[in-house]
Short mmCIF file of C-alpha atoms in Angstrom, two decimals:
data_model
loop_
_atom_site.label_atom_id
_atom_site.label_comp_id
_atom_site.label_asym_id
_atom_site.label_seq_id
_atom_site.Cartn_x
_atom_site.Cartn_y
_atom_site.Cartn_z
CA UNK A 1399 0.00 -0.01 0.07
CA UNK A 1400 1.52 3.33 -1.07
CA UNK A 1401 2.00 5.99 1.55
CA UNK A 1402 1.44 9.71 1.06
CA UNK A 1403 4.90 10.50 -0.28
CA UNK A 1404 4.71 7.72 -2.78
CA UNK A 1405 1.29 8.73 -3.95
CA UNK A 1406 2.45 12.25 -4.65
CA UNK A 1407 5.68 11.33 -6.24
CA UNK A 1408 3.88 8.75 -8.41
CA UNK A 1409 1.35 11.41 -9.47
CA UNK A 1410 4.20 13.63 -10.48
CA UNK A 1411 5.87 10.70 -12.44
CA UNK A 1412 2.45 9.85 -14.16
CA UNK A 1413 2.15 6.58 -12.37
CA UNK A 1414 -1.35 5.52 -11.54
CA UNK A 1415 -2.06 6.00 -7.97
CA UNK A 1416 -5.75 5.15 -7.92
CA UNK A 1417 -6.69 8.69 -6.95
CA UNK A 1418 -5.15 12.02 -6.90
CA UNK A 1419 -3.32 13.01 -3.64
CA UNK A 1420 -4.79 16.01 -1.97
CA UNK A 1421 -2.02 18.60 -1.03
CA UNK A 1422 -1.05 22.10 -0.02
CA UNK A 1423 1.91 22.60 -2.28
CA UNK A 1424 1.92 26.33 -1.80
CA UNK A 1425 1.54 27.65 1.70
CA UNK A 1426 -1.14 25.64 3.54
CA UNK A 1427 -1.54 27.63 6.94
CA UNK A 1428 -4.57 29.23 8.51
CA UNK A 1429 -5.08 31.19 11.78
CA UNK A 1430 -7.29 28.26 12.99
CA UNK A 1431 -4.39 25.88 12.48
CA UNK A 1432 -2.05 28.14 14.32
CA UNK A 1433 -4.47 28.13 17.26
CA UNK A 1434 -4.73 24.36 17.09
CA UNK A 1435 -1.04 23.74 17.12
CA UNK A 1436 -0.08 26.73 19.29
CA UNK A 1437 2.55 28.10 16.67
CA UNK A 1438 2.02 31.48 15.14
CA UNK A 1439 3.33 33.84 12.46
CA UNK A 1440 5.58 35.68 12.47
CA UNK A 1441 7.46 33.60 15.03
CA UNK A 1442 7.39 30.48 12.86
CA UNK A 1443 9.31 32.17 10.11
CA UNK A 1444 12.37 32.41 12.27
CA UNK A 1445 12.29 29.18 14.28
CA UNK A 1446 12.93 25.74 12.59
CA UNK A 1447 11.04 23.66 15.03
CA UNK A 1448 7.98 26.02 14.99
CA UNK A 1449 8.19 26.10 11.29
CA UNK A 1450 8.07 22.29 10.95
CA UNK A 1451 5.19 22.07 13.48
CA UNK A 1452 3.04 24.60 11.74
CA UNK A 1453 3.94 23.29 8.26
CA UNK A 1454 2.69 19.79 9.37
CA UNK A 1455 -0.45 21.13 11.14
CA UNK A 1456 -2.81 20.73 8.17
CA UNK A 1457 -1.79 17.02 8.04
CA UNK A 1458 -1.97 16.56 11.78
CA UNK A 1459 -5.42 18.21 12.27
CA UNK A 1460 -7.15 17.73 8.86
CA UNK A 1461 -5.36 14.94 7.14
CA UNK A 1462 -3.82 16.92 4.28
CA UNK A 1463 -1.29 14.73 2.34
CA UNK A 1464 1.73 16.98 2.34
CA UNK A 1465 3.70 19.66 4.25
CA UNK A 1466 5.29 22.66 2.76
CA UNK A 1467 7.95 25.06 4.07
CA UNK A 1468 8.98 27.87 4.32
CA UNK A 1469 5.84 29.88 4.21
CA UNK A 1470 6.93 33.10 2.57
CA UNK A 1471 8.92 34.20 -0.53
CA UNK A 1472 11.47 36.61 1.09
CA UNK A 1473 14.18 34.04 2.25
CA UNK A 1474 16.55 34.54 -0.65
CA UNK A 1475 16.21 38.29 -0.76
CA UNK A 1476 16.75 38.49 2.92
CA UNK A 1477 19.97 36.51 2.75
CA UNK A 1478 21.12 39.14 0.11
CA UNK A 1479 20.56 41.92 2.44
CA UNK A 1480 16.87 42.75 1.79
CA UNK A 1481 14.89 44.78 4.42
CA UNK A 1482 11.93 42.55 5.28
CA UNK A 1483 8.59 43.37 6.98
CA UNK A 1484 7.86 40.03 8.73
CA UNK A 1485 4.11 40.63 8.65
CA UNK A 1486 1.58 39.50 11.25
CA UNK A 1487 -0.39 36.49 12.51
CA UNK A 1488 -2.35 36.64 9.25
CA UNK A 1489 0.02 38.32 6.81
CA UNK A 1490 3.19 36.92 5.27
CA UNK A 1491 6.59 38.71 5.20
CA UNK A 1492 7.17 41.12 2.31
CA UNK A 1493 10.23 42.97 0.85
CA UNK A 1494 10.11 46.69 1.56
CA UNK A 1495 12.01 47.65 -1.49
CA UNK A 1496 14.11 45.99 -4.22
CA UNK A 1497 17.86 45.69 -3.75
CA UNK A 1498 19.44 46.37 -7.06
CA UNK A 1499 19.06 48.56 -10.09
CA UNK A 1500 21.45 46.75 -12.46
CA UNK A 1501 22.39 42.91 -12.63
CA UNK A 1502 26.02 44.01 -12.41
CA UNK A 1503 25.41 44.96 -8.72
CA UNK A 1504 24.06 41.37 -8.00
CA UNK A 1505 26.96 39.20 -6.73
CA UNK A 1506 26.64 36.03 -4.66
CA UNK A 1507 28.45 32.84 -3.97
CA UNK A 1508 28.06 29.72 -1.75
CA UNK A 1509 28.48 31.88 1.23
CA UNK A 1510 24.92 33.01 0.71
CA UNK A 1511 23.82 29.61 2.14
CA UNK A 1512 25.08 30.76 5.50
CA UNK A 1513 23.15 34.10 5.58
CA UNK A 1514 19.84 35.19 6.83
CA UNK A 1515 17.15 32.44 7.22
CA UNK A 1516 18.58 30.15 4.61
CA UNK A 1517 20.37 27.84 7.24
CA UNK A 1518 17.21 27.80 9.31
CA UNK A 1519 15.07 26.63 6.38
CA UNK A 1520 17.54 23.98 5.48
CA UNK A 1521 17.55 22.79 9.18
CA UNK A 1522 13.71 22.80 9.08
CA UNK A 1523 13.79 20.52 6.06
CA UNK A 1524 16.14 18.08 7.82
CA UNK A 1525 13.83 18.03 10.94
CA UNK A 1526 10.70 17.65 8.79
CA UNK A 1527 12.37 14.69 6.91
CA UNK A 1528 13.37 12.80 10.02
CA UNK A 1529 9.90 13.38 11.65
CA UNK A 1530 7.66 12.75 8.70
CA UNK A 1531 9.75 10.39 6.33
CA UNK A 1532 7.40 8.07 4.48
CA UNK A 1533 4.32 9.60 6.37
CA UNK A 1534 3.94 12.77 4.24
CA UNK A 1535 6.10 14.34 1.56
CA UNK A 1536 8.24 17.23 2.57
CA UNK A 1537 7.79 19.98 0.12
CA UNK A 1538 10.35 22.86 0.39
CA UNK A 1539 10.13 26.00 -1.84
CA UNK A 1540 12.36 28.43 -3.70
CA UNK A 1541 11.38 31.61 -5.47
CA UNK A 1542 11.58 31.05 -9.29
CA UNK A 1543 14.08 32.92 -11.39
CA UNK A 1544 11.69 35.58 -12.78
CA UNK A 1545 9.83 36.18 -9.60
CA UNK A 1546 13.18 36.42 -7.70
CA UNK A 1547 14.19 38.94 -10.33
CA UNK A 1548 11.21 41.16 -9.71
CA UNK A 1549 12.06 41.00 -6.05
CA UNK A 1550 15.69 41.82 -6.38
CA UNK A 1551 15.60 44.26 -9.27
CA UNK A 1552 11.87 45.66 -9.06
CA UNK A 1553 9.02 44.47 -11.28
CA UNK A 1554 9.04 47.88 -13.21
CA UNK A 1555 12.74 47.27 -14.11
CA UNK A 1556 11.98 43.69 -15.13
CA UNK A 1557 9.21 44.56 -17.36
CA UNK A 1558 11.15 47.50 -19.04
CA UNK A 1559 14.10 45.29 -19.75
CA UNK A 1560 11.85 42.53 -21.16
CA UNK A 1561 10.52 45.08 -23.73
CA UNK A 1562 13.50 47.49 -24.43
CA UNK A 1563 16.69 45.71 -23.24
CA UNK A 1564 16.54 41.92 -23.62
CA UNK A 1565 20.24 41.53 -22.93
CA UNK A 1566 19.88 43.01 -19.51
CA UNK A 1567 16.87 40.80 -18.58
CA UNK A 1568 18.62 37.61 -19.82
CA UNK A 1569 21.65 38.52 -17.78
CA UNK A 1570 19.48 38.97 -14.69
CA UNK A 1571 17.72 35.82 -15.25
CA UNK A 1572 21.02 33.86 -15.74
CA UNK A 1573 22.06 35.16 -12.36
CA UNK A 1574 18.77 34.40 -10.58
CA UNK A 1575 18.56 30.88 -12.13
CA UNK A 1576 22.01 30.04 -10.82
CA UNK A 1577 21.04 31.17 -7.31
CA UNK A 1578 17.81 29.09 -7.67
CA UNK A 1579 19.85 25.96 -8.65
CA UNK A 1580 22.21 26.39 -5.70
CA UNK A 1581 19.59 26.92 -3.20
CA UNK A 1582 17.29 24.05 -4.42
CA UNK A 1583 20.19 21.58 -4.39
CA UNK A 1584 20.83 22.31 -0.80
CA UNK A 1585 17.28 21.69 0.01
CA UNK A 1586 17.42 18.50 -1.85
CA UNK A 1587 20.56 17.54 0.09
CA UNK A 1588 18.67 18.42 3.36
CA UNK A 1589 15.99 15.82 2.57
CA UNK A 1590 13.15 17.50 0.73
CA UNK A 1591 11.04 15.15 -1.37
CA UNK A 1592 9.74 17.89 -3.72
CA UNK A 1593 10.90 21.38 -4.74
CA UNK A 1594 8.11 23.88 -5.29
CA UNK A 1595 9.12 26.83 -7.49
CA UNK A 1596 7.08 29.96 -6.92
CA UNK A 1597 6.63 32.06 -10.01
CA UNK A 1598 3.73 34.41 -9.26
CA UNK A 1599 5.16 37.18 -11.43
CA UNK A 1600 5.04 34.89 -14.48
CA UNK A 1601 1.26 35.18 -14.51
CA UNK A 1602 -0.39 35.62 -17.81
CA UNK A 1603 -2.06 38.59 -16.34
CA UNK A 1604 1.48 40.16 -16.34
CA UNK A 1605 3.39 38.70 -19.24
CA UNK A 1606 2.49 37.09 -22.49
CA UNK A 1607 2.96 33.39 -23.31
CA UNK A 1608 5.49 34.23 -25.94
CA UNK A 1609 7.55 36.16 -23.40
CA UNK A 1610 7.35 33.41 -21.00
CA UNK A 1611 8.57 31.03 -23.79
CA UNK A 1612 11.38 33.40 -24.87
CA UNK A 1613 12.92 34.43 -21.49
CA UNK A 1614 11.57 32.26 -18.69
CA UNK A 1615 10.93 28.77 -19.97
CA UNK A 1616 14.59 28.33 -20.79
CA UNK A 1617 15.39 29.11 -17.16
CA UNK A 1618 12.80 26.77 -15.89
CA UNK A 1619 14.27 24.12 -18.15
CA UNK A 1620 17.75 24.63 -16.80
CA UNK A 1621 16.64 24.79 -13.31
CA UNK A 1622 14.48 21.61 -13.40
CA UNK A 1623 17.28 19.80 -15.14
CA UNK A 1624 19.60 20.35 -12.27
CA UNK A 1625 17.16 19.19 -9.56
CA UNK A 1626 16.97 15.27 -9.22
CA UNK A 1627 13.78 15.20 -7.14
CA UNK A 1628 10.43 16.14 -8.49
CA UNK A 1629 9.71 19.81 -9.25
CA UNK A 1630 6.45 21.72 -9.14
CA UNK A 1631 6.18 25.19 -10.49
CA UNK A 1632 3.27 27.40 -9.39
CA UNK A 1633 2.20 30.32 -11.62
CA UNK A 1634 -0.83 32.44 -10.63
CA UNK A 1635 -3.49 33.65 -13.05
CA UNK A 1636 -4.39 32.64 -16.62
CA UNK A 1637 -1.38 30.82 -18.04
CA UNK A 1638 -3.27 29.08 -20.98
CA UNK A 1639 -0.95 30.81 -23.38
CA UNK A 1640 2.09 29.59 -21.45
CA UNK A 1641 1.16 25.86 -21.61
CA UNK A 1642 2.79 24.99 -24.93
CA UNK A 1643 6.14 26.25 -23.57
CA UNK A 1644 5.67 24.56 -20.10
CA UNK A 1645 5.46 21.21 -21.81
CA UNK A 1646 9.11 21.33 -22.88
CA UNK A 1647 10.67 22.58 -19.63
CA UNK A 1648 10.99 19.35 -17.82
CA UNK A 1649 9.16 20.49 -14.66
CA UNK A 1650 7.43 17.47 -12.99
CA UNK A 1651 4.10 19.39 -12.36
CA UNK A 1652 2.50 22.71 -13.02
CA UNK A 1653 0.23 24.27 -10.36
CA UNK A 1654 -2.41 26.48 -11.86
CA UNK A 1655 -5.72 28.27 -10.79
CA UNK A 1656 -9.10 28.21 -12.33
CA UNK A 1657 -8.36 31.06 -14.80
CA UNK A 1658 -6.29 28.61 -16.93
CA UNK A 1659 -8.19 26.49 -19.52
CA UNK A 1660 -8.11 23.12 -17.95
CA UNK A 1661 -9.16 21.41 -21.13
CA UNK A 1662 -6.12 22.76 -22.93
CA UNK A 1663 -3.86 21.91 -20.08
CA UNK A 1664 -5.04 18.33 -20.28
CA UNK A 1665 -4.81 18.20 -23.99
CA UNK A 1666 -1.18 19.64 -23.94
CA UNK A 1667 0.34 18.33 -20.77
CA UNK A 1668 -1.34 15.22 -19.68
CA UNK A 1669 1.24 12.40 -19.33
CA UNK A 1670 4.16 14.89 -19.73
CA UNK A 1671 3.66 17.49 -16.90
CA UNK A 1672 1.37 16.61 -14.00
CA UNK A 1673 -1.53 19.04 -13.69
CA UNK A 1674 -2.00 20.41 -10.18
CA UNK A 1675 -4.95 22.52 -8.93
CA UNK A 1676 -7.29 24.28 -8.86
CA UNK A 1677 -9.78 24.77 -6.18
CA UNK A 1678 -10.37 28.72 -6.00
CA UNK A 1679 -9.00 29.97 -2.75
CA UNK A 1680 -11.27 32.98 -2.04
CA UNK A 1681 -14.54 32.16 -3.85
CA UNK A 1682 -14.72 28.55 -2.73
CA UNK A 1683 -12.28 27.60 0.07
CA UNK A 1684 -12.71 30.85 1.93
CA UNK A 1685 -16.27 31.91 1.10
CA UNK A 1686 -17.93 28.79 -0.08
CA UNK A 1687 -19.92 26.25 1.85
CA UNK A 1688 -18.52 22.78 2.56
CA UNK A 1689 -20.93 21.43 -0.14
CA UNK A 1690 -19.45 23.87 -2.72
CA UNK A 1691 -15.94 22.89 -1.81
CA UNK A 1692 -16.79 19.25 -2.24
CA UNK A 1693 -18.36 19.84 -5.59
CA UNK A 1694 -15.59 21.99 -6.88
CA UNK A 1695 -13.00 19.52 -5.81
CA UNK A 1696 -14.98 16.71 -7.58
CA UNK A 1697 -15.03 19.06 -10.71
CA UNK A 1698 -11.37 19.51 -10.57
CA UNK A 1699 -10.65 15.73 -10.36
CA UNK A 1700 -13.16 14.98 -13.19
CA UNK A 1701 -11.43 17.57 -15.30
CA UNK A 1702 -8.20 15.78 -15.15
CA UNK A 1703 -6.04 17.15 -12.40
CA UNK A 1704 -3.33 14.64 -11.18
CA UNK A 1705 -2.98 16.32 -7.96
CA UNK A 1706 -5.87 18.10 -6.06
CA UNK A 1707 -4.64 21.40 -4.72
CA UNK A 1708 -5.91 24.94 -3.97
CA UNK A 1709 -5.39 27.30 -7.00
CA UNK A 1710 -2.81 29.24 -4.86
CA UNK A 1711 -1.62 29.60 -1.25
CA UNK A 1712 -4.20 29.31 1.33
CA UNK A 1713 -5.96 32.43 2.79
CA UNK A 1714 -5.29 32.56 6.42
CA UNK A 1715 -9.07 32.80 7.29
CA UNK A 1716 -10.17 29.52 5.55
CA UNK A 1717 -12.06 27.31 7.90
CA UNK A 1718 -10.98 23.82 8.71
CA UNK A 1719 -14.34 22.23 7.59
CA UNK A 1720 -13.84 23.48 4.10
CA UNK A 1721 -10.23 21.94 3.90
CA UNK A 1722 -11.69 18.62 5.16
CA UNK A 1723 -14.23 18.70 2.37
CA UNK A 1724 -11.58 18.99 -0.27
CA UNK A 1725 -9.68 16.05 1.29
CA UNK A 1726 -13.00 14.03 1.49
CA UNK A 1727 -13.68 14.61 -2.19
CA UNK A 1728 -10.32 13.22 -3.26
CA UNK A 1729 -10.59 10.17 -1.10
CA UNK A 1730 -14.04 9.10 -2.28
CA UNK A 1731 -12.86 8.11 -5.71
#
């Protein structure tokens, strides 16, 4: 009988597992879960034991079939000297301002792995692997090359470079991709089962499919080729126009939300790249009834998802009964 880790890995490798695993591959934390386990943001961002306990809370209390850490997308930038607002009990950390105006200013080496919270995250992965090995998969995350670029250089600069100065953006992405590879490999060495790559800024609401194919897909291909364990990329918004390029990146799975045409995703990706999603976070998981969550989850499964997941990171005010309905829907197949 396969365990939760095997079920998710098999789904990402296109092996029949009988039913889709039900996961939280982006941040899967709510205020209710904080109250249940007694660990809270922002403390959990800077304490490895608390990070692991909170990351596992959705499994411990609701039966979710994964755990994911860290929770925010500022770890790399903080290690490079970024000024971070660590947020509140219900709000994640954010960068206060970008760090560089030119890729020539961006220098790093392996010493970065000893800076900021990077060692703490790697320690948390080690703790999680020892505690939950073969019980649930340990999913750790990095910020993807393009989104990391928007954090380090500013989204305005990245967009201008994409339109007016392609050599500069290619230089910037080469540097961020190298950083991503270095950090992801350390997470892999620490015991992570799956690397989740956060690429919110690649949304089709921000960039075209052709720009994704020209500038970012080659970075994803290089990054995923360097990581031996399965990789899941999450991109927000409508990425229908990205799908034909995603197919050739080598990522194990693509996490998407309801704005993307699921029929096209199935047609283009099924059997090549696992389809992950796409229960809407706000309209259904937060604001919907348990019955609506169940029906939407069943719709996602019938539409062809390989892994049942929310369409993005959980809102901190989602109620546990709605999460349980998503899990119930997956298990009733």
